[in-house]
């Protein structure tokens, strides 16, 4: 397994921002993954995993870590009965196709989530009433100290988060799906994708929802829209004119530009609605946002 140096993370995030990773590797087997984690431990370097980088803001100055992107066997998919086993690096789109071809439903909610199954478990990603916790049987989690299968309860899956921490790599994911005719799956997916296209900027560089929805009658998007933030721009980052809970790379954006926009959005939501918005996007070596007040 090759260890590369100074690999720009902007290539690996959907927003297209982020400085270089000091070390970068693409383990293709469990043995290579364990080797990578062992190297990191010996060298005293922290580990980070990047899936499709669709919910990730990485520091512009770079990341002093070994960044891993799962490949090969660690992104493969197999189907046996009603069980779909994927490497943590498998993309939701390909998993959904394989499940549909096998006549297995229940994963349709992931059709518009442009991530990997490892990232999906980490974030308990979900949409349209479904999420990973509802279809996940167990996940194989690897650390430098050892590995094992964990159930959804042990993974601590709640709204858009898990209890997983740095250094825990989701190497394999077992989904339990249900028999469903491929035509029915296709129809549901087409409908969900059309709804998504009508409501969200699907053809722009974004990282998905910026903030979790608060306990409030307004969603984050509606609240930020009411604060007059649609189209608000700082540097190369802009609050989507289509949906105010998205930040777009409008050209030459940096992660710092996106963070500045988030700070402004939180300030306005607190001022207008007394709500302190919590970000959904994961920060990689960026300082946490300051208090909104
Ligand atoms: C256009 C768009 C629409 C979106 N819509 C939705 C939506 O409807 N619902 C939703 O929930 N999300 C949505 N997202 C956000 C994002 O796609 C999901 O959170 C997705 O699950 C992230 O997966 P990823 O593989 O890209 O993870 P990344 O963004 O690469 O990483 C996210 C976090 O997971 C960790 N991680 C990734 N893979 C692993 C692994 N194998 N082992 C351990 N840790 C890992 C990373 O270290 C990081 O902390 C959207 C994003 C975009 C750009």
CSV table of C-alpha atoms and ligand atoms in Angstrom, one decimal:
chain,number,residue,atom,x,y,z
A,1,UNK,CA,0.0,0.0,0.0
A,2,UNK,CA,1.4,3.3,-1.1
A,3,UNK,CA,1.5,6.2,1.4
A,4,UNK,CA,1.3,9.5,-0.4
A,5,UNK,CA,2.3,12.9,1.0
A,6,UNK,CA,0.6,16.3,0.8
A,7,UNK,CA,-2.5,15.2,-1.1
A,8,UNK,CA,-4.9,18.1,-1.6
A,9,UNK,CA,-8.2,17.2,0.2
A,10,UNK,CA,-10.0,19.7,-2.1
A,11,UNK,CA,-10.0,16.8,-4.6
A,12,UNK,CA,-11.8,14.6,-2.2
A,13,UNK,CA,-14.6,16.9,-0.9
A,14,UNK,CA,-17.8,17.7,-2.7
A,15,UNK,CA,-17.5,21.4,-1.8
A,16,UNK,CA,-14.0,21.3,-3.4
A,17,UNK,CA,-12.2,22.9,-0.4
A,18,UNK,CA,-9.5,21.7,2.0
A,19,UNK,CA,-5.7,21.8,2.2
A,20,UNK,CA,-3.2,19.0,1.9
A,21,UNK,CA,-3.3,15.8,4.0
A,22,UNK,CA,0.2,15.2,5.4
A,23,UNK,CA,-0.2,11.4,4.6
A,24,UNK,CA,-2.8,9.7,2.4
A,25,UNK,CA,-3.5,6.0,1.7
A,26,UNK,CA,-6.0,3.9,0.0
A,27,UNK,CA,-6.2,0.6,1.8
A,28,UNK,CA,-7.8,-2.2,-0.3
A,29,UNK,CA,-8.0,-5.0,2.2
A,30,UNK,CA,-8.5,-5.4,6.0
A,31,UNK,CA,-4.9,-6.3,6.3
A,32,UNK,CA,-3.8,-3.1,4.5
A,33,UNK,CA,-6.2,-1.1,6.7
A,34,UNK,CA,-4.7,-2.6,9.9
A,35,UNK,CA,-1.2,-1.9,8.5
A,36,UNK,CA,-2.2,1.7,7.9
A,37,UNK,CA,-3.6,2.1,11.4
A,38,UNK,CA,-0.5,0.5,12.9
A,39,UNK,CA,1.8,2.9,11.0
A,40,UNK,CA,-0.2,5.9,12.2
A,41,UNK,CA,0.0,4.6,15.8
A,42,UNK,CA,3.8,4.1,15.6
A,43,UNK,CA,4.3,7.5,14.0
A,44,UNK,CA,2.0,9.2,16.5
A,45,UNK,CA,-0.2,10.6,13.6
A,46,UNK,CA,-4.0,10.8,14.0
A,47,UNK,CA,-6.2,9.1,11.4
A,48,UNK,CA,-9.1,10.4,9.5
A,49,UNK,CA,-11.3,8.6,6.9
A,50,UNK,CA,-12.8,10.3,3.9
A,51,UNK,CA,-15.7,8.7,2.1
A,52,UNK,CA,-17.0,10.8,-0.8
A,53,UNK,CA,-16.3,13.9,1.3
A,54,UNK,CA,-20.0,14.9,0.9
A,55,UNK,CA,-20.3,16.1,4.5
A,56,UNK,CA,-16.8,17.2,5.2
A,57,UNK,CA,-15.1,20.6,5.7
A,58,UNK,CA,-11.4,20.2,6.0
A,59,UNK,CA,-8.9,22.9,7.2
A,60,UNK,CA,-7.5,25.1,4.4
A,61,UNK,CA,-4.1,25.0,6.0
A,62,UNK,CA,-4.1,21.2,5.7
A,63,UNK,CA,-4.5,18.3,7.9
A,64,UNK,CA,-1.7,16.8,10.0
A,65,UNK,CA,-3.0,13.3,9.7
A,66,UNK,CA,-3.0,10.1,7.9
A,67,UNK,CA,-6.2,10.3,5.7
A,68,UNK,CA,-7.6,7.0,4.5
A,69,UNK,CA,-9.9,6.4,1.6
A,70,UNK,CA,-11.2,2.8,1.5
A,71,UNK,CA,-10.9,1.1,-1.9
A,72,UNK,CA,-10.7,-2.4,-3.5
A,73,UNK,CA,-12.3,-5.1,-1.2
A,74,UNK,CA,-13.1,-2.3,1.3
A,75,UNK,CA,-15.6,-0.9,-1.3
A,76,UNK,CA,-16.9,-4.2,-2.7
A,77,UNK,CA,-20.6,-5.3,-2.4
A,78,UNK,CA,-22.1,-8.7,-2.1
A,79,UNK,CA,-25.7,-9.9,-1.8
A,80,UNK,CA,-26.8,-13.1,0.0
A,81,UNK,CA,-30.5,-13.6,0.6
A,82,UNK,CA,-31.9,-10.4,2.2
A,83,UNK,CA,-28.5,-9.3,3.4
A,84,UNK,CA,-26.3,-6.9,1.5
A,85,UNK,CA,-22.7,-6.7,2.7
A,86,UNK,CA,-20.6,-3.7,1.6
A,87,UNK,CA,-17.1,-2.4,2.2
A,88,UNK,CA,-17.2,0.9,4.1
A,89,UNK,CA,-16.0,2.7,0.9
A,90,UNK,CA,-18.9,1.4,-1.3
A,91,UNK,CA,-21.1,4.3,-2.6
A,92,UNK,CA,-24.8,4.4,-1.7
A,93,UNK,CA,-25.6,4.7,-5.4
A,94,UNK,CA,-24.0,1.5,-6.4
A,95,UNK,CA,-25.3,-0.3,-3.3
A,96,UNK,CA,-28.8,0.8,-4.2
A,97,UNK,CA,-28.4,-0.5,-7.8
A,98,UNK,CA,-27.2,-3.9,-6.6
A,99,UNK,CA,-30.0,-4.1,-4.1
A,100,UNK,CA,-32.6,-3.2,-6.7
A,101,UNK,CA,-31.2,-5.7,-9.2
A,102,UNK,CA,-31.5,-8.4,-6.4
A,103,UNK,CA,-35.1,-7.3,-5.7
A,104,UNK,CA,-34.3,-5.9,-2.3
A,105,UNK,CA,-35.9,-2.7,-1.0
A,106,UNK,CA,-35.6,-0.5,2.0
A,107,UNK,CA,-32.5,1.4,0.9
A,108,UNK,CA,-34.3,3.8,-1.4
A,109,UNK,CA,-34.0,6.7,1.1
A,110,UNK,CA,-30.3,6.8,0.2
A,111,UNK,CA,-30.8,7.5,-3.5
A,112,UNK,CA,-30.0,11.2,-3.0
A,113,UNK,CA,-27.3,10.9,-0.4
A,114,UNK,CA,-24.0,11.1,-2.3
A,115,UNK,CA,-21.8,9.3,0.2
A,116,UNK,CA,-20.4,5.9,1.1
A,117,UNK,CA,-22.0,3.3,3.4
A,118,UNK,CA,-19.1,3.9,5.9
A,119,UNK,CA,-19.9,7.6,6.0
A,120,UNK,CA,-23.6,6.8,6.1
A,121,UNK,CA,-23.1,4.7,9.3
A,122,UNK,CA,-20.8,7.4,10.8
A,123,UNK,CA,-23.5,10.1,10.2
A,124,UNK,CA,-26.5,7.9,10.5
A,125,UNK,CA,-27.4,9.5,7.1
A,126,UNK,CA,-31.0,9.6,6.2
A,127,UNK,CA,-33.8,11.2,4.1
A,128,UNK,CA,-37.5,10.9,3.5
A,129,UNK,CA,-38.2,9.2,6.8
A,130,UNK,CA,-35.5,6.5,6.4
A,131,UNK,CA,-31.9,6.3,7.8
A,132,UNK,CA,-29.1,3.9,8.2
A,133,UNK,CA,-30.2,2.8,11.7
A,134,UNK,CA,-33.4,1.3,10.1
A,135,UNK,CA,-31.5,-1.0,7.7
A,136,UNK,CA,-28.2,-1.6,9.4
A,137,UNK,CA,-27.7,-5.1,10.9
A,138,UNK,CA,-24.1,-4.5,12.1
A,139,UNK,CA,-20.9,-2.8,11.1
A,140,UNK,CA,-17.3,-4.0,11.3
A,141,UNK,CA,-15.2,-1.4,13.0
A,142,UNK,CA,-11.5,-1.5,12.9
A,143,UNK,CA,-9.1,0.4,15.2
A,144,UNK,CA,-5.4,0.1,15.9
A,145,UNK,CA,-6.3,-1.7,19.1
A,146,UNK,CA,-8.6,-4.3,17.6
A,147,UNK,CA,-11.7,-4.9,15.5
A,148,UNK,CA,-15.2,-6.1,15.9
A,149,UNK,CA,-18.8,-6.1,14.7
A,150,UNK,CA,-21.0,-3.5,16.3
A,151,UNK,CA,-24.9,-3.3,16.3
A,152,UNK,CA,-26.7,-0.1,15.7
A,153,UNK,CA,-27.2,0.2,19.5
A,154,UNK,CA,-23.5,-0.2,20.1
A,155,UNK,CA,-22.8,2.3,17.4
A,156,UNK,CA,-25.0,4.8,19.2
A,157,UNK,CA,-26.9,5.9,16.1
A,158,UNK,CA,-29.2,8.9,16.6
A,159,UNK,CA,-30.3,11.8,14.5
A,160,UNK,CA,-27.4,12.4,12.0
A,161,UNK,CA,-24.7,11.1,14.3
A,162,UNK,CA,-23.1,8.0,15.8
A,163,UNK,CA,-20.9,7.5,18.9
A,164,UNK,CA,-18.0,6.6,16.6
A,165,UNK,CA,-14.8,8.6,17.2
A,166,UNK,CA,-11.5,9.4,15.4
A,167,UNK,CA,-9.5,6.2,14.7
A,168,UNK,CA,-12.6,4.0,14.4
A,169,UNK,CA,-12.9,2.9,10.8
A,170,UNK,CA,-16.1,1.4,9.4
A,171,UNK,CA,-14.6,-1.2,7.2
A,172,UNK,CA,-17.7,-3.3,6.5
A,173,UNK,CA,-21.5,-2.7,6.6
A,174,UNK,CA,-24.2,-5.3,6.7
A,175,UNK,CA,-27.6,-4.2,5.7
A,176,UNK,CA,-30.8,-6.2,6.1
A,177,UNK,CA,-33.3,-5.3,3.4
A,178,UNK,CA,-36.7,-6.6,2.3
A,179,UNK,CA,-37.9,-8.3,-0.9
A,180,UNK,CA,-39.4,-5.7,-3.2
A,181,UNK,CA,-39.9,-5.8,-7.0
A,182,UNK,CA,-37.2,-3.8,-8.9
A,183,UNK,CA,-39.9,-1.8,-10.8
A,184,UNK,CA,-41.4,-0.6,-7.5
A,185,UNK,CA,-37.9,0.4,-6.2
A,186,UNK,CA,-37.2,2.2,-9.5
A,187,UNK,CA,-40.5,4.2,-9.2
A,188,UNK,CA,-39.8,5.2,-5.6
A,189,UNK,CA,-36.3,6.3,-6.4
A,190,UNK,CA,-37.4,8.4,-9.5
A,191,UNK,CA,-40.0,10.1,-7.3
A,192,UNK,CA,-37.6,10.9,-4.5
A,193,UNK,CA,-35.0,12.2,-6.9
A,194,UNK,CA,-37.5,14.4,-8.6
A,195,UNK,CA,-38.5,15.8,-5.2
A,196,UNK,CA,-34.9,16.4,-4.4
A,197,UNK,CA,-34.2,18.2,-7.7
A,198,UNK,CA,-37.1,20.5,-7.2
A,199,UNK,CA,-36.1,21.6,-3.7
A,200,UNK,CA,-32.3,21.5,-3.5
A,201,UNK,CA,-29.2,22.6,-5.5
A,202,UNK,CA,-28.3,19.2,-6.9
A,203,UNK,CA,-26.1,20.5,-9.7
A,204,UNK,CA,-23.8,22.7,-7.5
A,205,UNK,CA,-20.8,21.9,-5.3
A,206,UNK,CA,-22.2,21.7,-1.7
A,207,UNK,CA,-21.8,19.5,1.3
A,208,UNK,CA,-25.5,18.8,1.9
A,209,UNK,CA,-27.4,20.2,4.8
A,210,UNK,CA,-25.3,22.7,6.7
A,211,UNK,CA,-27.3,22.7,10.0
A,212,UNK,CA,-29.4,20.0,11.7
A,213,UNK,CA,-33.1,20.9,11.9
A,214,UNK,CA,-33.8,22.6,15.3
A,215,UNK,CA,-36.7,21.8,17.6
A,216,UNK,CA,-38.7,24.6,16.1
A,217,UNK,CA,-41.7,24.9,13.7
A,218,UNK,CA,-39.3,26.1,11.1
A,219,UNK,CA,-36.6,24.0,9.5
A,220,UNK,CA,-33.1,25.4,9.3
A,221,UNK,CA,-33.6,26.2,5.7
A,222,UNK,CA,-36.9,28.1,6.2
A,223,UNK,CA,-35.4,29.9,9.2
A,224,UNK,CA,-32.3,31.1,7.3
A,225,UNK,CA,-34.4,32.0,4.3
A,226,UNK,CA,-36.6,34.1,6.6
A,227,UNK,CA,-33.4,35.8,7.9
A,228,UNK,CA,-32.8,37.0,4.3
A,229,UNK,CA,-29.7,34.8,3.8
A,230,UNK,CA,-30.5,33.2,0.4
A,231,UNK,CA,-27.7,34.3,-2.0
A,232,UNK,CA,-25.6,35.8,0.8
A,233,UNK,CA,-22.0,35.5,-0.2
A,234,UNK,CA,-18.6,35.6,1.7
A,235,UNK,CA,-15.5,35.1,-0.5
A,236,UNK,CA,-16.3,32.2,-2.9
A,237,UNK,CA,-19.0,30.6,-0.7
A,238,UNK,CA,-22.6,31.5,-1.0
A,239,UNK,CA,-25.8,30.5,0.7
A,240,UNK,CA,-27.8,28.7,-2.0
A,241,UNK,CA,-30.3,31.0,-3.7
A,242,UNK,CA,-32.5,27.8,-4.0
A,243,UNK,CA,-32.3,26.4,-0.4
A,244,UNK,CA,-30.9,28.4,2.5
A,245,UNK,CA,-29.5,25.3,4.4
A,246,UNK,CA,-27.0,24.7,1.6
A,247,UNK,CA,-23.7,26.5,1.0
A,248,UNK,CA,-22.4,26.4,-2.5
A,249,UNK,CA,-18.9,26.9,-3.9
A,250,UNK,CA,-19.7,29.8,-6.2
A,251,UNK,CA,-16.1,29.9,-7.4
A,252,UNK,CA,-12.8,29.7,-5.5
A,253,UNK,CA,-14.4,29.1,-2.1
A,254,UNK,CA,-12.3,28.1,0.9
A,255,UNK,CA,-13.4,26.2,4.0
A,256,UNK,CA,-12.8,29.5,5.9
A,257,UNK,CA,-15.4,31.2,3.6
A,258,UNK,CA,-17.9,28.5,4.4
A,259,UNK,CA,-17.2,28.8,8.1
A,260,UNK,CA,-17.7,32.6,8.1
A,261,UNK,CA,-21.1,32.1,6.4
A,262,UNK,CA,-22.0,29.5,9.1
A,263,UNK,CA,-21.1,31.9,11.8
A,264,UNK,CA,-23.2,34.7,10.2
A,265,UNK,CA,-26.2,32.3,9.7
A,266,UNK,CA,-26.0,31.2,13.4
A,267,UNK,CA,-25.9,34.8,14.6
A,268,UNK,CA,-28.9,35.7,12.5
A,269,UNK,CA,-30.9,32.6,13.6
A,270,UNK,CA,-30.2,33.4,17.2
A,271,UNK,CA,-31.1,37.1,16.8
A,272,UNK,CA,-34.3,36.4,14.8
A,273,UNK,CA,-35.6,33.2,16.4
A,274,UNK,CA,-33.6,32.6,19.6
A,275,UNK,CA,-32.4,29.3,18.1
A,276,UNK,CA,-28.7,28.2,18.3
A,277,UNK,CA,-28.3,26.1,15.1
A,278,UNK,CA,-26.0,23.0,15.3
A,279,UNK,CA,-24.0,22.1,12.3
A,280,UNK,CA,-24.5,18.8,10.6
A,281,UNK,CA,-21.3,19.0,8.4
A,282,UNK,CA,-18.3,17.4,10.0
A,283,UNK,CA,-15.2,19.5,10.6
A,284,UNK,CA,-11.8,18.1,9.9
A,285,UNK,CA,-9.2,20.0,12.0
A,286,UNK,CA,-11.2,23.2,11.9
A,287,UNK,CA,-11.9,25.2,15.1
A,288,UNK,CA,-15.4,24.7,16.4
A,289,UNK,CA,-17.8,27.6,15.7
A,290,UNK,CA,-17.8,30.3,18.4
A,291,UNK,CA,-21.0,30.8,20.4
A,292,UNK,CA,-23.7,32.4,18.3
A,293,UNK,CA,-24.3,35.3,20.8
B,1,LIG,C1,-26.1,17.3,-2.6
B,1,LIG,C2,-26.0,16.6,-1.2
B,1,LIG,C3,-27.1,16.1,-0.6
B,1,LIG,C4,-27.1,15.4,0.6
B,1,LIG,N1,-28.2,14.9,1.2
B,1,LIG,C5,-28.2,14.3,2.3
B,1,LIG,C6,-29.4,13.7,2.9
B,1,LIG,O1,-30.5,13.8,2.4
B,1,LIG,N2,-29.3,13.1,4.1
B,1,LIG,C7,-28.1,13.0,4.8
B,1,LIG,O2,-28.1,12.4,5.9
B,1,LIG,N3,-27.0,13.5,4.3
B,1,LIG,C8,-27.0,14.2,3.1
B,1,LIG,N4,-25.8,14.7,2.6
B,1,LIG,C9,-24.6,14.6,3.3
B,1,LIG,C10,-23.7,13.4,3.1
B,1,LIG,O3,-23.9,12.9,1.8
B,1,LIG,C11,-23.9,12.3,4.1
B,1,LIG,O4,-23.7,12.7,5.4
B,1,LIG,C12,-23.1,11.1,3.8
B,1,LIG,O5,-23.5,10.0,4.6
B,1,LIG,C13,-21.6,11.3,4.0
B,1,LIG,O6,-20.9,10.2,3.5
B,1,LIG,P1,-19.4,10.3,2.9
B,1,LIG,O7,-19.0,8.9,2.6
B,1,LIG,O8,-19.3,11.3,1.8
B,1,LIG,O9,-18.7,10.8,4.2
B,1,LIG,P2,-17.6,12.0,4.3
B,1,LIG,O10,-18.3,13.3,4.0
B,1,LIG,O11,-16.4,11.7,3.6
B,1,LIG,O12,-17.3,11.9,5.9
B,1,LIG,C14,-18.3,12.3,6.8
B,1,LIG,C15,-17.8,11.8,8.2
B,1,LIG,O13,-17.8,10.4,8.2
B,1,LIG,C16,-16.5,9.9,8.5
B,1,LIG,N5,-16.3,8.7,7.7
B,1,LIG,C17,-16.6,8.5,6.3
B,1,LIG,N6,-16.4,7.2,6.0
B,1,LIG,C18,-16.0,6.6,7.1
B,1,LIG,C19,-15.6,5.2,7.4
B,1,LIG,N7,-15.6,4.3,6.4
B,1,LIG,N8,-15.2,4.9,8.6
B,1,LIG,C20,-15.2,5.9,9.6
B,1,LIG,N9,-15.6,7.1,9.4
B,1,LIG,C21,-15.9,7.5,8.2
B,1,LIG,C22,-15.6,11.0,8.1
B,1,LIG,O14,-14.3,10.9,8.8
B,1,LIG,C23,-16.4,12.2,8.5
B,1,LIG,O15,-16.3,12.4,9.9
B,1,LIG,C24,-25.9,15.3,1.3
B,1,LIG,C25,-24.7,15.8,0.7
B,1,LIG,C26,-24.8,16.5,-0.5
B,1,LIG,C27,-23.5,17.0,-1.2
